[in-house]
Amino acid sequence: DQQVKQNSPSLSVQEGRISILNCDYTNSMFDYFLWYKKYPAEGPTFLISISSIKDKNEDGRFTVFLNKSAKHLSLHIVPSQPGDSAVYFCAASASRTNFGNEKLTFGTGTRLTIIP
Amino acid sequence: DARVTQTPRHKVTEMGQEVTMRCQPILGHNTVFWYRQTMMQGLELLAYFRNRAPLDDSGMPKDRFSAEMPDATLATLKIQPSEPRDSAVYFCASGLTPTFNYGYTFGSGTRLTVV
């Protein structure tokens, strides 16, 4: 039962354009969402997060949007750069409704390739 | 930069052998996770500890996997006996909880191949 789904295994985007990565979730108890970035032979690194009390969070070139009614979040990268080529994982947690529940549930990842 | 250290980086072993993976969490972090990356499932949670106490190991096959934290600087994940389907990359992560910032720090992983 995949509670966090990333339906696009891969995405190719021209350098300088916008990259949009999507994520859907099924568990309505999830209230905190994160994106992690992973390069080959390295562990995932935290990129950006959003709480369910917000619908948008921005950090430089990265913006995460949350649509609670659709149980959908997206990560926008603009402009895309070659160094953004990596696998991006969406993750979720049910923190507020189960305080102390620290674990993250991850999606299967989307491989983003930025074409120079 | 503080980092999570995992050893070994690579392990090739024969089916039926015992495998031990080690993790040194970041000093001061009180929560440690073990995740496994597979192509089909992405990152699956195997087990996690807070203040060295196991909180959830429901993701682990209990008959062959075991996870422990002998002390605050070491977490171990053992597989005995190993099987080819255990081939994957195993990640350890640590963090300071409770917190509403879930930017846990991951190690570089142990790539396990069981032949």
Short mmCIF file of C-alpha atoms in Angstrom, two decimals:
data_model
loop_
_atom_site.label_atom_id
_atom_site.label_comp_id
_atom_site.label_asym_id
_atom_site.label_seq_id
_atom_site.Cartn_x
_atom_site.Cartn_y
_atom_site.Cartn_z
CA ASP A 1 0.00 0.00 0.00
CA GLN A 2 1.89 3.01 -1.32
CA GLN A 3 0.65 5.96 0.76
CA VAL A 4 2.91 8.43 -1.02
CA LYS A 5 3.01 8.18 -4.80
CA GLN A 6 5.23 9.73 -7.38
CA ASN A 7 3.74 8.58 -10.64
CA SER A 8 6.45 9.93 -12.93
CA PRO A 9 9.62 7.85 -12.66
CA SER A 10 11.53 10.34 -14.78
CA LEU A 11 11.36 13.88 -16.14
CA SER A 12 13.58 15.77 -18.57
CA VAL A 13 13.62 19.56 -18.66
CA GLN A 14 15.62 22.09 -20.63
CA GLU A 15 18.06 24.18 -18.65
CA GLY A 16 16.51 27.50 -17.63
CA ARG A 17 12.94 26.22 -17.83
CA ILE A 18 10.68 25.25 -14.96
CA SER A 19 10.75 21.74 -13.52
CA ILE A 20 7.55 20.52 -11.88
CA LEU A 21 7.63 17.34 -9.84
CA ASN A 22 4.40 15.89 -8.53
CA CYS A 23 3.42 13.81 -5.54
CA ASP A 24 0.11 12.38 -4.35
CA TYR A 25 -0.76 10.94 -0.97
CA THR A 26 -3.62 8.87 0.33
CA ASN A 27 -3.33 9.12 4.11
CA SER A 28 -5.40 12.06 5.35
CA MET A 29 -3.44 12.00 8.63
CA PHE A 30 -0.34 13.32 6.88
CA ASP A 31 0.23 16.93 7.83
CA TYR A 32 3.86 17.64 7.06
CA PHE A 33 5.50 17.14 3.70
CA LEU A 34 9.07 17.26 2.52
CA TRP A 35 11.16 16.94 -0.59
CA TYR A 36 14.54 15.26 -0.57
CA LYS A 37 17.12 15.29 -3.34
CA LYS A 38 19.46 12.38 -4.01
CA TYR A 39 22.60 12.19 -6.11
CA PRO A 40 24.06 8.80 -7.14
CA ALA A 41 26.11 7.06 -4.43
CA GLU A 42 24.97 9.61 -1.82
CA GLY A 43 22.22 9.68 0.75
CA PRO A 44 19.11 11.82 0.29
CA THR A 45 19.45 15.43 1.40
CA PHE A 46 16.63 17.58 2.70
CA LEU A 47 15.48 20.23 0.24
CA ILE A 48 12.28 21.93 1.37
CA SER A 49 9.21 21.24 3.49
CA ILE A 50 5.67 22.44 4.04
CA SER A 51 3.19 22.15 6.86
CA SER A 52 -0.47 21.43 6.17
CA ILE A 53 -1.42 24.84 7.55
CA LYS A 54 0.21 26.40 4.49
CA ASP A 55 -0.37 25.99 0.79
CA LYS A 56 2.96 27.32 -0.42
CA ASN A 57 6.53 27.50 0.78
CA GLU A 58 9.37 29.08 -1.13
CA ASP A 59 13.13 28.85 -0.75
CA GLY A 60 15.14 30.46 -3.51
CA ARG A 61 14.54 28.61 -6.76
CA PHE A 62 12.44 25.96 -5.03
CA THR A 63 8.74 26.27 -4.24
CA VAL A 64 6.49 23.58 -2.83
CA PHE A 65 2.73 23.80 -3.30
CA LEU A 66 0.22 21.83 -1.26
CA ASN A 67 -3.37 21.12 -2.29
CA LYS A 68 -4.92 19.39 0.70
CA SER A 69 -8.30 18.78 -0.88
CA ALA A 70 -6.65 16.95 -3.77
CA LYS A 71 -4.01 15.35 -1.52
CA HIS A 72 -1.40 16.58 -3.92
CA LEU A 73 1.84 18.46 -3.65
CA SER A 74 4.30 19.67 -6.21
CA LEU A 75 7.84 20.95 -6.28
CA HIS A 76 8.69 23.75 -8.71
CA ILE A 77 12.27 24.50 -9.62
CA VAL A 78 12.83 27.66 -11.57
CA PRO A 79 15.07 28.21 -13.37
CA SER A 80 16.31 24.63 -13.68
CA GLN A 81 20.07 24.15 -13.63
CA PRO A 82 22.27 21.17 -14.60
CA GLY A 83 23.14 20.62 -10.94
CA ASP A 84 19.47 19.94 -10.26
CA SER A 85 19.75 16.62 -12.09
CA ALA A 86 19.05 14.07 -9.36
CA VAL A 87 16.35 11.82 -7.97
CA TYR A 88 13.71 13.70 -5.97
CA PHE A 89 11.77 11.97 -3.22
CA CYS A 90 8.55 13.23 -1.74
CA ALA A 91 7.96 12.34 1.93
CA ALA A 92 5.17 12.80 4.45
CA SER A 93 4.62 12.59 8.18
CA ALA A 94 1.62 12.57 10.52
CA SER A 95 3.16 14.81 13.14
CA ARG A 96 0.35 16.95 14.47
CA THR A 97 -2.20 14.21 14.78
CA ASN A 98 0.23 11.83 16.38
CA PHE A 99 2.76 13.99 18.14
CA GLY A 100 6.07 12.30 18.43
CA ASN A 101 5.53 10.24 15.30
CA GLU A 102 8.78 11.13 13.67
CA LYS A 103 8.83 8.67 10.84
CA LEU A 104 8.67 9.73 7.21
CA THR A 105 6.86 7.82 4.50
CA PHE A 106 8.61 8.23 1.16
CA GLY A 107 7.50 7.97 -2.45
CA THR A 108 9.40 6.00 -5.07
CA GLY A 109 11.20 9.02 -6.47
CA THR A 110 11.37 10.93 -9.76
CA ARG A 111 14.60 11.14 -11.71
CA LEU A 112 15.02 14.68 -13.01
CA THR A 113 17.41 15.31 -15.87
CA ILE A 114 18.23 18.87 -16.85
CA ILE A 115 19.27 19.14 -20.48
CA PRO A 116 21.93 21.81 -21.11
CA ASP B 1 29.57 19.67 8.47
CA ALA B 2 28.29 16.99 10.81
CA ARG B 3 27.53 13.76 9.01
CA VAL B 4 26.06 10.31 9.50
CA THR B 5 28.68 7.65 8.88
CA GLN B 6 27.76 4.25 7.52
CA THR B 7 30.02 1.24 7.13
CA PRO B 8 30.70 -0.63 4.97
CA ARG B 9 29.87 1.34 1.84
CA HIS B 10 29.63 -1.85 -0.21
CA LYS B 11 29.08 -5.45 0.79
CA VAL B 12 28.90 -8.53 -1.40
CA THR B 13 28.00 -11.72 0.39
CA GLU B 14 26.75 -15.17 -0.34
CA MET B 15 23.22 -16.23 0.40
CA GLY B 16 22.88 -17.54 3.93
CA GLN B 17 25.68 -15.45 5.39
CA GLU B 18 25.23 -12.94 8.20
CA VAL B 19 25.51 -9.28 7.28
CA THR B 20 26.05 -6.44 9.75
CA MET B 21 25.72 -2.80 8.76
CA ARG B 22 26.79 -0.02 11.08
CA CYS B 23 25.80 3.58 11.52
CA GLN B 24 27.28 6.41 13.56
CA PRO B 25 24.60 9.09 13.96
CA ILE B 26 25.35 12.76 14.36
CA LEU B 27 26.44 13.57 17.91
CA GLY B 28 23.49 14.88 19.88
CA HIS B 29 20.81 13.45 17.59
CA ASN B 30 18.37 11.33 19.54
CA THR B 31 16.47 9.62 16.72
CA VAL B 32 17.94 7.09 14.31
CA PHE B 33 16.24 5.52 11.30
CA TRP B 34 17.04 2.60 9.03
CA TYR B 35 15.65 2.85 5.50
CA ARG B 36 16.05 0.56 2.51
CA GLN B 37 15.97 1.78 -1.07
CA THR B 38 14.58 -0.51 -3.73
CA MET B 39 13.45 0.29 -7.25
CA MET B 40 9.89 -0.81 -6.63
CA GLN B 41 9.25 0.59 -3.17
CA GLY B 42 11.45 3.64 -3.06
CA LEU B 43 12.64 4.35 0.47
CA GLU B 44 11.08 1.91 2.95
CA LEU B 45 11.33 2.42 6.68
CA LEU B 46 12.72 -0.67 8.39
CA ALA B 47 13.10 0.53 11.98
CA TYR B 48 13.75 3.56 14.11
CA PHE B 49 14.92 4.44 17.59
CA ARG B 50 14.46 7.42 19.86
CA ASN B 51 16.92 7.79 22.73
CA ARG B 52 18.15 4.30 21.81
CA ALA B 53 14.73 2.72 22.43
CA PRO B 54 13.11 0.98 19.45
CA LEU B 55 9.89 2.74 18.47
CA ASP B 56 8.88 1.00 15.29
CA ASP B 57 10.34 -2.00 13.51
CA SER B 58 7.18 -3.03 11.67
CA GLY B 59 8.93 -2.65 8.32
CA MET B 60 11.50 -5.31 9.09
CA PRO B 61 11.20 -9.01 8.31
CA LYS B 62 11.45 -10.14 11.93
CA ASP B 63 12.69 -13.62 11.21
CA ARG B 64 15.93 -12.46 9.64
CA PHE B 65 16.47 -8.78 10.41
CA SER B 66 17.41 -7.18 13.71
CA ALA B 67 18.25 -3.59 14.62
CA GLU B 68 19.93 -2.40 17.79
CA MET B 69 21.55 0.66 19.34
CA PRO B 70 24.21 -0.61 21.74
CA ASP B 71 25.05 3.00 22.60
CA ALA B 72 24.23 6.51 21.45
CA THR B 73 27.05 6.52 18.90
CA LEU B 74 26.28 3.23 17.16
CA ALA B 75 23.29 1.69 15.45
CA THR B 76 23.46 -1.72 13.80
CA LEU B 77 21.30 -3.58 11.31
CA LYS B 78 21.85 -7.31 10.98
CA ILE B 79 20.52 -9.77 8.45
CA GLN B 80 20.85 -13.47 9.23
CA PRO B 81 20.56 -15.40 7.01
CA SER B 82 20.83 -13.08 4.03
CA GLU B 83 18.87 -13.76 0.83
CA PRO B 84 19.21 -12.40 -2.72
CA ARG B 85 16.01 -10.35 -2.28
CA ASP B 86 17.78 -8.39 0.47
CA SER B 87 20.02 -6.80 -2.17
CA ALA B 88 19.41 -3.06 -1.89
CA VAL B 89 20.93 0.14 -0.55
CA TYR B 90 20.44 0.55 3.19
CA PHE B 91 20.42 4.06 4.60
CA CYS B 92 20.75 5.26 8.14
CA ALA B 93 19.45 8.72 9.08
CA SER B 94 19.49 10.70 12.29
CA GLY B 95 17.67 13.71 13.67
CA LEU B 96 16.70 15.59 16.79
CA THR B 97 13.09 15.06 17.83
CA PRO B 98 10.45 15.98 18.71
CA THR B 99 10.60 18.64 16.10
CA PHE B 100 8.54 20.03 13.28
CA ASN B 101 11.60 20.17 11.07
CA TYR B 102 12.00 16.75 9.58
CA GLY B 103 15.15 17.47 7.65
CA TYR B 104 16.85 14.36 8.86
CA THR B 105 20.46 13.74 7.85
CA PHE B 106 21.09 10.60 5.86
CA GLY B 107 24.30 8.65 5.56
CA SER B 108 25.73 7.65 2.19
CA GLY B 109 24.30 4.16 2.49
CA THR B 110 25.51 0.57 2.38
CA ARG B 111 25.01 -1.13 -0.96
CA LEU B 112 24.35 -4.80 -0.23
CA THR B 113 24.54 -7.49 -2.87
CA VAL B 114 23.58 -11.03 -1.90
CA VAL B 115 24.56 -13.64 -4.48
#
